[in-house]
Coordinates of C-alpha atoms and ligand atoms in Angstrom, one line a residue:
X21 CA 44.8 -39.1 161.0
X22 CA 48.2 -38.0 160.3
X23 CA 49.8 -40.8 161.6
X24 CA 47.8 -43.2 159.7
X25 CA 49.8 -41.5 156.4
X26 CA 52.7 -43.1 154.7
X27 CA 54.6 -41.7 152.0
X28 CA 54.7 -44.1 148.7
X29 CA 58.2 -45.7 148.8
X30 CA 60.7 -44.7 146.1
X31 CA 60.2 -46.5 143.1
X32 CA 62.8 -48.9 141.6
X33 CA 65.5 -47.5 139.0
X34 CA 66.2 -49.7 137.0
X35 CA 68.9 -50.7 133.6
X36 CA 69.4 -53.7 131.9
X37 CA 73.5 -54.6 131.3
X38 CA 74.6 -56.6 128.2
X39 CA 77.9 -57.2 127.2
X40 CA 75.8 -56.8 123.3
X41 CA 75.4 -53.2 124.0
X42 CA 78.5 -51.4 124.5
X43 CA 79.4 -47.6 124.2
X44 CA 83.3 -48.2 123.5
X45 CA 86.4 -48.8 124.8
X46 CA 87.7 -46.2 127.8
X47 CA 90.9 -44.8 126.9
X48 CA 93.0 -44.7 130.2
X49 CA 93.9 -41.5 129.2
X50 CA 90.2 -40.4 130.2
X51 CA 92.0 -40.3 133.5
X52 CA 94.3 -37.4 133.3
X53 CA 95.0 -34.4 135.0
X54 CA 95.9 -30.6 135.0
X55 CA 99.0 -28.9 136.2
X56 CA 99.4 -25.3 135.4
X57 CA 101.4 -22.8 136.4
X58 CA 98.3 -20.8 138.7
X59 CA 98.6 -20.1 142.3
X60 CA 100.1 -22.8 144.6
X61 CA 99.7 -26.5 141.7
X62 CA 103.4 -25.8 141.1
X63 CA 105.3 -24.1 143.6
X64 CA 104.3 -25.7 147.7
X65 CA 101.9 -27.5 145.3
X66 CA 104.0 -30.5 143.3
X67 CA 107.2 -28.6 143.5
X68 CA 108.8 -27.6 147.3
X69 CA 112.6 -27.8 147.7
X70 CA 112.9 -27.2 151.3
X71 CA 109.9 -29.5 152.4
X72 CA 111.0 -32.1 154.5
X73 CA 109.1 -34.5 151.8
X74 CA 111.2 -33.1 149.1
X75 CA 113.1 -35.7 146.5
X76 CA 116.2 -34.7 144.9
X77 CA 114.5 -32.9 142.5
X78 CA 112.5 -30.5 145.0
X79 CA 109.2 -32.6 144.4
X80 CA 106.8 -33.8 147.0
X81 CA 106.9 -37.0 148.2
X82 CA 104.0 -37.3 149.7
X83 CA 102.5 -35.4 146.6
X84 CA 104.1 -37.9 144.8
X85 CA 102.3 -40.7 146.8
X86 CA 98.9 -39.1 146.8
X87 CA 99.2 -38.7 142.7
X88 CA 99.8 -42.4 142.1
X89 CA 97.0 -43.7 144.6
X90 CA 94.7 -40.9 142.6
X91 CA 95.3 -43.1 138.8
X92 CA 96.6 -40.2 137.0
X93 CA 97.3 -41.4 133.5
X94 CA 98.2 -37.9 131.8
X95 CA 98.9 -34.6 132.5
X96 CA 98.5 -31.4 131.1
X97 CA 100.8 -28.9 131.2
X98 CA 102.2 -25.5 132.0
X99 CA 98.6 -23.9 131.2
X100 CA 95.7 -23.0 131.3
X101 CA 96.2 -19.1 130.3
X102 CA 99.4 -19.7 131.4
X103 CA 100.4 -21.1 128.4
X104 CA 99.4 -18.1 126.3
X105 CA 102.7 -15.8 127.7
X106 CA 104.6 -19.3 128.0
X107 CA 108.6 -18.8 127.4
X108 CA 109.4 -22.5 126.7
X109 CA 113.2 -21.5 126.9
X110 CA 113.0 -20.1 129.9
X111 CA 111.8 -23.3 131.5
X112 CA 115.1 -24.9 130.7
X113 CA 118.6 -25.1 132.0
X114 CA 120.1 -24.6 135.2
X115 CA 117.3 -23.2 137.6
X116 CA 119.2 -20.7 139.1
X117 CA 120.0 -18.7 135.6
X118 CA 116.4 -19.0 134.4
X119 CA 114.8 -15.5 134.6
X120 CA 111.7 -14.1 136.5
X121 CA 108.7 -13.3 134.7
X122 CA 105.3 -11.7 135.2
X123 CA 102.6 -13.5 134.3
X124 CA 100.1 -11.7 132.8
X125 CA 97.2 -14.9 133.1
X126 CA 97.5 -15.1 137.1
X127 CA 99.1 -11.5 137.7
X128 CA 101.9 -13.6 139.3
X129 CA 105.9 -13.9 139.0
X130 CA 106.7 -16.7 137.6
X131 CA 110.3 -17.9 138.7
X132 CA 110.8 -21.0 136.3
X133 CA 112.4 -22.6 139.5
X134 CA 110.0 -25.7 138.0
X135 CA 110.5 -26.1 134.7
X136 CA 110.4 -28.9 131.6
X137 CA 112.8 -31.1 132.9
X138 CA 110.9 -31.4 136.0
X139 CA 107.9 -31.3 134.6
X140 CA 109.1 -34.8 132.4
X141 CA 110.3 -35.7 136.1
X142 CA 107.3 -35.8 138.0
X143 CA 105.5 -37.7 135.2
X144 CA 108.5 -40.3 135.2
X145 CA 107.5 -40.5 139.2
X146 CA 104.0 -41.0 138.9
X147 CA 103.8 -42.9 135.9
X148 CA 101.6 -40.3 134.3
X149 CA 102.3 -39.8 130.0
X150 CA 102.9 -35.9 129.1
X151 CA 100.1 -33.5 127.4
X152 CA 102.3 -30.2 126.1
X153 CA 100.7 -27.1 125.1
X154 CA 102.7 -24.8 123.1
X155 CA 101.8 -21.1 123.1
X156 CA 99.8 -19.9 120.2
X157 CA 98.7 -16.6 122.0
X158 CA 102.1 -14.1 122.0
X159 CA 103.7 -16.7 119.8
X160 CA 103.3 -19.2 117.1
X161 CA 104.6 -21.6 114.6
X162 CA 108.5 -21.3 115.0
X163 CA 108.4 -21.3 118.8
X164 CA 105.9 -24.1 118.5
X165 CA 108.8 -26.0 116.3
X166 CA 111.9 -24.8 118.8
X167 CA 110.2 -26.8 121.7
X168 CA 109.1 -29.8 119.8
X169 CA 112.8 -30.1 118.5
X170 CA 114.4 -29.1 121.9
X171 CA 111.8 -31.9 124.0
X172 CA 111.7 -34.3 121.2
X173 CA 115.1 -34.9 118.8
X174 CA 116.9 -37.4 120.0
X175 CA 120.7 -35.3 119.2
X176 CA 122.7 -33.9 117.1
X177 CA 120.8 -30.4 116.2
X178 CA 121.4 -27.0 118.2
X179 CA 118.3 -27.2 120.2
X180 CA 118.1 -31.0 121.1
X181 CA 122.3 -31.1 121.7
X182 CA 121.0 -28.0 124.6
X183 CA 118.4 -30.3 126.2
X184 CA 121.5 -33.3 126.1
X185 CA 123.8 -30.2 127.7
X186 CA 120.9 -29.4 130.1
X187 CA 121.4 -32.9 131.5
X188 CA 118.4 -34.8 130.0
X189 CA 120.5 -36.9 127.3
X190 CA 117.5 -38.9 126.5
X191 CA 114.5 -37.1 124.6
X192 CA 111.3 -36.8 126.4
X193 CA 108.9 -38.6 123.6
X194 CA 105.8 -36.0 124.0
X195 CA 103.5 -37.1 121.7
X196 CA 100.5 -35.3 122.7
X197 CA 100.1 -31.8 122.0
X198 CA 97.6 -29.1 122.5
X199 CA 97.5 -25.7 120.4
X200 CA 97.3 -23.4 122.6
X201 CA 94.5 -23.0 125.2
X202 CA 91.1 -21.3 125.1
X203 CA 91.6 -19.0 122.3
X204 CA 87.9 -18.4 122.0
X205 CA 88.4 -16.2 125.1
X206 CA 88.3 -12.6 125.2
X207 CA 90.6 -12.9 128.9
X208 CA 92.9 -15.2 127.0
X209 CA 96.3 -13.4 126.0
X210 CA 96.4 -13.2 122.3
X211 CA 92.8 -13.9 121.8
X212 CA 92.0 -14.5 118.2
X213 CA 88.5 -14.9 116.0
X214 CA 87.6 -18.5 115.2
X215 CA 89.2 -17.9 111.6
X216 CA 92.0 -16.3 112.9
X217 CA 93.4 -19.2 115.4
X218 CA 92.2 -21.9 112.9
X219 CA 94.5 -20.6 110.5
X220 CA 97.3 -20.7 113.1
X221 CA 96.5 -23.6 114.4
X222 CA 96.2 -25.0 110.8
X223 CA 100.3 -23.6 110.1
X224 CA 101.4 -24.8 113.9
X225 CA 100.3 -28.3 112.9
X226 CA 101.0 -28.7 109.4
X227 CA 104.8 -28.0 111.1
X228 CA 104.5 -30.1 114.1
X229 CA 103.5 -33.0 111.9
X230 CA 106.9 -32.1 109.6
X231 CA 108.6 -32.9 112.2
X232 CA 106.9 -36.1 113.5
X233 CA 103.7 -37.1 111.8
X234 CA 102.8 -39.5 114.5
X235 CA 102.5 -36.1 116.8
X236 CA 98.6 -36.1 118.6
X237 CA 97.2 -32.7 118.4
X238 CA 94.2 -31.0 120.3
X239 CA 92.7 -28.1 119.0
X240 CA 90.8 -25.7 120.9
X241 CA 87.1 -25.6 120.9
X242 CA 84.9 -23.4 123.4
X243 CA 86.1 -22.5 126.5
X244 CA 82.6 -23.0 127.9
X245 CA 79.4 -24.5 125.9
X246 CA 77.7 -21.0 127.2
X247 CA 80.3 -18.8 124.6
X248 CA 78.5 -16.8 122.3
X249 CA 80.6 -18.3 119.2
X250 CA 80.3 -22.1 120.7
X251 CA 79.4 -24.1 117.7
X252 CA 80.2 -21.8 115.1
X253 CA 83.4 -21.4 116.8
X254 CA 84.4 -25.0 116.6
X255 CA 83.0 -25.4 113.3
X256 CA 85.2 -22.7 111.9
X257 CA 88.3 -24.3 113.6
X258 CA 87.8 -27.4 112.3
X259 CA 86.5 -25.9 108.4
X260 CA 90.9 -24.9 108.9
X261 CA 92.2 -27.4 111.0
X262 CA 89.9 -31.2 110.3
X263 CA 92.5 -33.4 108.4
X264 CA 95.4 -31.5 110.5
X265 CA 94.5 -32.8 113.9
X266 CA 93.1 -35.7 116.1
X267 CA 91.0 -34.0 118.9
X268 CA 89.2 -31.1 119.7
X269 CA 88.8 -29.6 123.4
X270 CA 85.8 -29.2 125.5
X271 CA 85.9 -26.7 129.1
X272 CA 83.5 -27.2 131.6
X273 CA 83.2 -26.1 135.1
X274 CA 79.8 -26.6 137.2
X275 CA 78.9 -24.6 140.5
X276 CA 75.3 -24.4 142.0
X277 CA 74.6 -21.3 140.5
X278 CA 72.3 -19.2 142.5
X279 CA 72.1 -21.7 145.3
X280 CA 70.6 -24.3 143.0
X281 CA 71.9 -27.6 144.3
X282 CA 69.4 -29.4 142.8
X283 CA 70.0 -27.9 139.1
X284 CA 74.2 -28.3 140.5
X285 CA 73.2 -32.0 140.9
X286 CA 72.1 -32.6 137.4
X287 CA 75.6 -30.6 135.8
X288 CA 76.2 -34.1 134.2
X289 CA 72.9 -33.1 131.7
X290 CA 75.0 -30.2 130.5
X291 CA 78.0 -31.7 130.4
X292 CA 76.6 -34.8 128.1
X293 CA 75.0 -32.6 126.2
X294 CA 77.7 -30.4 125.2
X295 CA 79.8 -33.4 124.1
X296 CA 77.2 -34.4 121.9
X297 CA 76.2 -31.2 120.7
X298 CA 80.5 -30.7 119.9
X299 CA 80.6 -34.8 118.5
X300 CA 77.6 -33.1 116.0
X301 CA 79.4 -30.2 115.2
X302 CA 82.5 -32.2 114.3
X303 CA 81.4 -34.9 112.0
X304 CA 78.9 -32.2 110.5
X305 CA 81.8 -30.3 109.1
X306 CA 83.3 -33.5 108.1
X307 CA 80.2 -34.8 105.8
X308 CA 80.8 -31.1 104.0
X309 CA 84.3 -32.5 104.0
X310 CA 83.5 -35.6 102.3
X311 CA 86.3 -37.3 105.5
X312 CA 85.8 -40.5 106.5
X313 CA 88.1 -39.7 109.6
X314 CA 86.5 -38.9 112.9
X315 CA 87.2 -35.9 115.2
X316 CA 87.7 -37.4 118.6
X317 CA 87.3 -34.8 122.0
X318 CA 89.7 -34.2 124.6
X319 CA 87.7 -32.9 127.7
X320 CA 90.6 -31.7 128.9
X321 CA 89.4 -29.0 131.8
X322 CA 86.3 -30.2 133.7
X323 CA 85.4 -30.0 137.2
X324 CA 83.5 -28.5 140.3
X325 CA 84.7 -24.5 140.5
X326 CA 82.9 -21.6 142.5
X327 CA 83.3 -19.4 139.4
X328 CA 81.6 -16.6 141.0
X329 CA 83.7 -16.2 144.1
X330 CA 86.9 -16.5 141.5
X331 CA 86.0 -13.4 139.5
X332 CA 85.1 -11.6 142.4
X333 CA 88.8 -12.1 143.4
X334 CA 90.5 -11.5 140.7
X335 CA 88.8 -7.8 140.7
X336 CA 91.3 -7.0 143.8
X337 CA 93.7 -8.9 142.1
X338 CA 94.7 -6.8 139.2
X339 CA 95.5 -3.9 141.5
X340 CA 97.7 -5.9 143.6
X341 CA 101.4 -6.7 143.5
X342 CA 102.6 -9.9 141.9
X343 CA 102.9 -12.3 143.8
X344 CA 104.8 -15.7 143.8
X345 CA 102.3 -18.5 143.8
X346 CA 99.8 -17.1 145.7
X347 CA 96.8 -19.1 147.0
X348 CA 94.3 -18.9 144.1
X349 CA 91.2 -20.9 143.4
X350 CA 91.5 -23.3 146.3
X351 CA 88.4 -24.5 146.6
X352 CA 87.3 -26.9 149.7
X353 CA 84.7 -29.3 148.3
X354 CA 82.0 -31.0 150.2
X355 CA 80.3 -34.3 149.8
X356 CA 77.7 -32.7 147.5
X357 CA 80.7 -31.4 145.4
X358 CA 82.0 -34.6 145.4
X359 CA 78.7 -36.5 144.6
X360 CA 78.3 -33.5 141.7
X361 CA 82.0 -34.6 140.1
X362 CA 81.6 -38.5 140.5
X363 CA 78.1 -37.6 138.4
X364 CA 80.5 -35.6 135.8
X365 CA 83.1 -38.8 135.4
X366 CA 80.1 -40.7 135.1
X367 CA 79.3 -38.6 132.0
X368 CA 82.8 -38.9 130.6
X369 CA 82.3 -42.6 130.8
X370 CA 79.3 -42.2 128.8
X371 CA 80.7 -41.2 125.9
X372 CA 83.6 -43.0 125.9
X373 CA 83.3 -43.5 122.1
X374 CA 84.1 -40.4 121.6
X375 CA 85.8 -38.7 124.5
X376 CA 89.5 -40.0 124.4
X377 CA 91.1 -37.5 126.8
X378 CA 89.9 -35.8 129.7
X379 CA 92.2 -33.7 132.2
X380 CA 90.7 -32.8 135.6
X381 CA 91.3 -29.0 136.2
X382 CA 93.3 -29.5 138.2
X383 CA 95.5 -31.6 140.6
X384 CA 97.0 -29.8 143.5
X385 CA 95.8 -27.1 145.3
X386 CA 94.0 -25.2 142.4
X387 CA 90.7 -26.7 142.2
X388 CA 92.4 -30.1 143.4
X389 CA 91.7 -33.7 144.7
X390 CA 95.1 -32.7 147.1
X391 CA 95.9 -30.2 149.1
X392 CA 99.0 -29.3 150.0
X393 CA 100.4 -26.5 153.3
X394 CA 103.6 -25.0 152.6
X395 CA 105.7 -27.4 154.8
X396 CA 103.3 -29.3 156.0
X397 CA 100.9 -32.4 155.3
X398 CA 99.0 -32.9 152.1
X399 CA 95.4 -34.5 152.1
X400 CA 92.9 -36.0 149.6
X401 CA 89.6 -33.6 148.9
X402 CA 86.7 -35.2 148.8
X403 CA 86.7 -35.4 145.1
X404 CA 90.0 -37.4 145.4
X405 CA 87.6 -40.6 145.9
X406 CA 85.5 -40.9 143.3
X407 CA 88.1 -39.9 140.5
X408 CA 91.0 -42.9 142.1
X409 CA 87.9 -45.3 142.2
X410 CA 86.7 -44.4 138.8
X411 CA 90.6 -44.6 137.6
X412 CA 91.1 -47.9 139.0
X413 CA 87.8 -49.6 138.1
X414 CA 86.7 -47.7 134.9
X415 CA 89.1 -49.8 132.3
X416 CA 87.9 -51.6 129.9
X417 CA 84.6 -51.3 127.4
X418 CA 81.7 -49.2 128.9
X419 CA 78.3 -50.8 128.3
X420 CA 75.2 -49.3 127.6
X421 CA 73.4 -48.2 130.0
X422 CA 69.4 -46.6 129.6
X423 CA 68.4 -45.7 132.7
X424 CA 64.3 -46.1 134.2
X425 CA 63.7 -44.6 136.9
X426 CA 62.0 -41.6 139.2
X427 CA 63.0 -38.4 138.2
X428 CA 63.2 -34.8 139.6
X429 CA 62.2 -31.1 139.0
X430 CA 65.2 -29.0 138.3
X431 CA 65.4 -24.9 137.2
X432 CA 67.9 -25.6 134.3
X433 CA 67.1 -28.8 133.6
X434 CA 63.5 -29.8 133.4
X435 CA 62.6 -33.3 134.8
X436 CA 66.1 -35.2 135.8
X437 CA 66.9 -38.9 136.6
X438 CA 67.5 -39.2 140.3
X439 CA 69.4 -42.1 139.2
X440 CA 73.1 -41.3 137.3
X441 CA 74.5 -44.1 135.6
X442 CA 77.8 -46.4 133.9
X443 CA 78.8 -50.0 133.7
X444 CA 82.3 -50.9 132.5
X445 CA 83.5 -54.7 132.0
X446 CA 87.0 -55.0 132.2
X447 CA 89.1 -58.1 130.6
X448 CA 88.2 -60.6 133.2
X449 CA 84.8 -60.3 132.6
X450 CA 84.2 -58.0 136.2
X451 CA 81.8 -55.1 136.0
X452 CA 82.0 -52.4 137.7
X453 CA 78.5 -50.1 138.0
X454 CA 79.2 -46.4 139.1
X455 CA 76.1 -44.7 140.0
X456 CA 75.2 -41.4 141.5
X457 CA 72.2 -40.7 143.6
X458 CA 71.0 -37.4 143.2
X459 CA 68.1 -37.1 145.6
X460 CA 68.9 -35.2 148.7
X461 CA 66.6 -36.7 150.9
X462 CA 65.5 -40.2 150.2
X463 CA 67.3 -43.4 149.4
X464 CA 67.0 -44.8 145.7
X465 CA 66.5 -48.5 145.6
X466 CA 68.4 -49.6 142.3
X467 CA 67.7 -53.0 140.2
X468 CA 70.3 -54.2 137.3
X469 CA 69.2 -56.9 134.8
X470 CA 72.4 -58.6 134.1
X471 CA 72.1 -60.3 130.5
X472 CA 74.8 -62.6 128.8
X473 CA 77.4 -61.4 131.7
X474 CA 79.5 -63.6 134.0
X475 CA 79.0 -62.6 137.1
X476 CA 77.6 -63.9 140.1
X477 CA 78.5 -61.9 143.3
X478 CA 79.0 -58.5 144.8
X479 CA 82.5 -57.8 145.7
X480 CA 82.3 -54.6 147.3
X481 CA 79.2 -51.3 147.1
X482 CA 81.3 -48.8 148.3
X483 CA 79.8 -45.4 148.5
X484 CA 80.5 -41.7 149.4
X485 CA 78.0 -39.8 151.4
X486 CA 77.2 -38.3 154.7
X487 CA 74.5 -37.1 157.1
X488 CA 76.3 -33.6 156.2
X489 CA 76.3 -32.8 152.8
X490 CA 78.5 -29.9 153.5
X491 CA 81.1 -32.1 155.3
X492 CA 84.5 -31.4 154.0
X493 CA 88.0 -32.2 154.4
X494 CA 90.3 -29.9 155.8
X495 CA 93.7 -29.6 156.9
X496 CA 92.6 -29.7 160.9
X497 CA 90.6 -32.6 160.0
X498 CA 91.7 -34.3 156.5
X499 CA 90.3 -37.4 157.3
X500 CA 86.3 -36.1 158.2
X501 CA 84.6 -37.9 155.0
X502 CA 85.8 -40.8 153.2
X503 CA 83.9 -43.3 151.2
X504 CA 82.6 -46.0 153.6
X505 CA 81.2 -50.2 153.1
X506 CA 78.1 -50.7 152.3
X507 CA 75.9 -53.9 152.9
X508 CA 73.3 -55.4 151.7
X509 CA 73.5 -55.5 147.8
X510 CA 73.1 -58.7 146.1
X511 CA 73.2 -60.6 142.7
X512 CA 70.1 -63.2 142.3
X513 CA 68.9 -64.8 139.7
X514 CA 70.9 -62.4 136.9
X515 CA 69.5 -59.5 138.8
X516 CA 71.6 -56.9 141.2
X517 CA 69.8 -55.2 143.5
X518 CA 71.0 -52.5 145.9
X519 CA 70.1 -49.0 148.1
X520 CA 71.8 -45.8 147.3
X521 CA 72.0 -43.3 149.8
X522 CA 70.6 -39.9 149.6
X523 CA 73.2 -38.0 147.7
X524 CA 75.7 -40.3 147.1
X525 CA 78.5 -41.6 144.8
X526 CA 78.7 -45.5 144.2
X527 CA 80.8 -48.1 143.2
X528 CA 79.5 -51.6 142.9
X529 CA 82.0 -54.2 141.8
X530 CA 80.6 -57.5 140.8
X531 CA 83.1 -60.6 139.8
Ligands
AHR16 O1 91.8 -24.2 135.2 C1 91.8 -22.8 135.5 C2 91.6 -22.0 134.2 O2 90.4 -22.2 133.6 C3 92.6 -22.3 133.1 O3 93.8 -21.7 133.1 C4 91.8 -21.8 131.9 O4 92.2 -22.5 130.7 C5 90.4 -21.9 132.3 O5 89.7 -20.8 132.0

């Protein structure tokens, strides 16, 4: 009798937390963001002189606002392919007299209305710490050494005395530094071979550190783990580059390819895997080395992006004009997006020994947690919640976490865990358990064995889901999803159990 037939409840997943196991300490800087010059991130984006929000400066206010509540710790900056036809000097001085340019990345004009000094302005407003990339696709070393002077020397030389006579007396202290961007890339303006842009990035360095030898330098790896020189490609990079530089960069983007949300929902088993496929890579060139020092990664473009529907564009694009920030990649992500990116910072977390900066691609309006409309309201995506959640609760060491649990069949992946999973313990002894629930249809019931840790209550489960998967903010309704309460998890005797919804994003804070 059909009635008379119940389906087996979902088993228990289920980790043990000890304060014995760890992974490593999270760098806030695991928190930073993206701003390139690319659409509408810039100009209506951050940067909107006659908005009725505007500053003094022509930034955002409400932007402003809306960066600080996200946790932004860093930010990247002016590209992206930008960066490879980047001008530094005509970024500078009085905005008026700086010139118009194409840009050959985003088939745009570029009117250097926003420049460096207001670049180091909106970090000053939003307590963010720069990330520079200097151009190493049209240009190289001495260009390289003309902005680090110009940003960076206190007074007294030709370049920094023009920054002082530019109005910014005090230098801006950028430490970290990127050389160049996606050079592995065949779209990328002054694309080189792996020995090619090592050996540039090898002279650009060796300078930078002339100058300053406490300057932090990224080197590029991939621009995707599916390149056809990924591996070799970093290993030749790094063959030129090891003792010369602190990080190397990792690119990932995740979309459900072919309609495959349930391979989408397991993008975290690619993205893990390429950092510890690059982590491999990186100390196995320095064993040949004979180095005792360790390559760390900066992750510093990952996100949700409907690739597809991007290159279709930028087809049409090419034959068009060029425009001033037009509206490119502005993506509108759902609660499945949302649940797919908390998954990816849950990934990030994992491998906090060896990820030290990460840079969400990007932060307004291009692939963004905000949205802006030119002269009107801005508004948080739905991915804007688990990233300031994960910013504000994801400091301090992340513990070890080996998940048990129910799995499910993917395309790409094989079996997955429905269960996605991080711990962090801050100073005060509070934990904080993110955890993503990747099953579409059922709830997960989750149990945590808490071993040698101080805590004895649930202070909040908040989670992010919705009867509509596809829900979405929008600018008619910005509000429509928004992570809500949650009752009914509990810590008893050194155990925390809790029910994650179908397809959601979780944050369980126990003091
Ligand atoms: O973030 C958008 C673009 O993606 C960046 O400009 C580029 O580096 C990457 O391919």
């Amino acid at each position: 009798m059909p009635s008379r037939i119940r389906k087996a409840p979902m088993p228990t997943a289920r980790f043990t937390l000890d304060p014995a196991f760890t992974v490593g300490d999270v760098d806030p800087r695991l928190f930073g963001s993206f701003v390139e010059h690319l659409g509408r991130c810039v100009y209506t984006g951050v940067f909107e002189p006659d908005h009725p929000a505007a500053d003094e400066r022509g930034l955002r206010r409400d932007v402003l606002d809306l960066v600080r509540e996200l946790g932004v710790t860093v930010v990247r900056y002016p590209g992206g392919n930008f960066v490879s036809g980047y001008r530094w000097e005509d970024s500078v001085g009085p905005a008026h007299e700086r010139p118009r340019r194409l840009d050959l990345a985003w088939h745009s004009t570029e009117t250097n209305r926003f420049g460096l000094s207001e670049y180091l302005d909106f970090l000053r407003k939003t307590d963010a710490a720069p990330m520079m990339a200097v151009n190493l696709g049209t240009r190289g070393v001495t260009e390289a050494l003309q902005l680090q002077e110009y940003a960076n020397h206190p007074a007294g030389t030709a370049l920094s005395d023009l920054r002082v006579a530019h109005g910014d007396k005090n230098p801006f202290g950028i430490r970290l530094w990127c050389l160049g961007n996606e050079m592995d890339g065949p779209w990328q303006t002054g694309h080189k071979t792996a020995r090619e842009y090592g050996r540039i990035a090898a002279e650009t360095a060796r300078a930078m550190r002339q100058f300053d030898p406490g300057t932090e330098l990224v080197v590029c790896g991939s621009s995707s783990r599916s390149m056809p020189t990924f591996a070799a490609w970093e290993a030749t990079v790094l063959e030129e580059t090891y003792e010369l530089v602190d990080h190397i960069s990792l690119h990932a983007y995740y979309w459900p390819e072919d309609g495959d949300v349930d391979s989408f929902l397991a993008s975290a088993v690619d993205m893990e895997s390429f950092i510890e496929d690059v982590v491999a890579t990186a100390d196995h060139v320095g064993a040949r080395l004979k180095s005792t020092k360790r390559i760390t990664l900066s992750f510093d473009e990952w996100n949700v992006w409907y690739l597809p529907e991007w290159e279709a564009r930028a087809k049409t694009l090419q034959q068009a004009d060029w425009p001033e920030a037009p509206r490119l990649l502005e993506d509108c992500y759902s609660v499945t997006d949302a649940v797919v990116f908390g998954s990816l910072l849950i990934a990030l977390l994992r491998h906090a020994d060896r990820v030290a900066v990460a840079c969400l691609a990007q932060l307004v309006n291009v692939i963004a947690p905000i949205m802006t409309e030119p002269g009107g309201p801005a508004w948080r995506q739905t991915t804007f919640f688990p990233f300031a959640q994960a910013a504000r609760y994801g400091r301090g060491r992340v513990l070890d976490v080996r998940v048990d649990g129910p799995t499910y069949a993917t395309r790409k992946y094989g079996e997955a865990d429905l269960l996605h999973a991080t711990a962090v313990r801050a100073e005060d002894g509070s934990v904080t358990v993110f955890a993503v629930n990747r099953g579409r249809t059922e709830p997960l019931p989750l149990e945590v064995a808490l071993y040698g840790l101080d805590v004895t209550r649930v202070v909040e489960h908040s989670a992010l889901a919705d009867a509509d998967p596809d829900a979405r903010n929008t600018l008619d309704d910005p509000e429509r999803v928004l992570p809500h309460p949650v009752e009914g998890a509990a810590v008893r005797d050194g155990r925390l159990t809790a029910v994650l919804e179908p397809l959601s994003w979780n944050v369980i804070r126990l003091a």
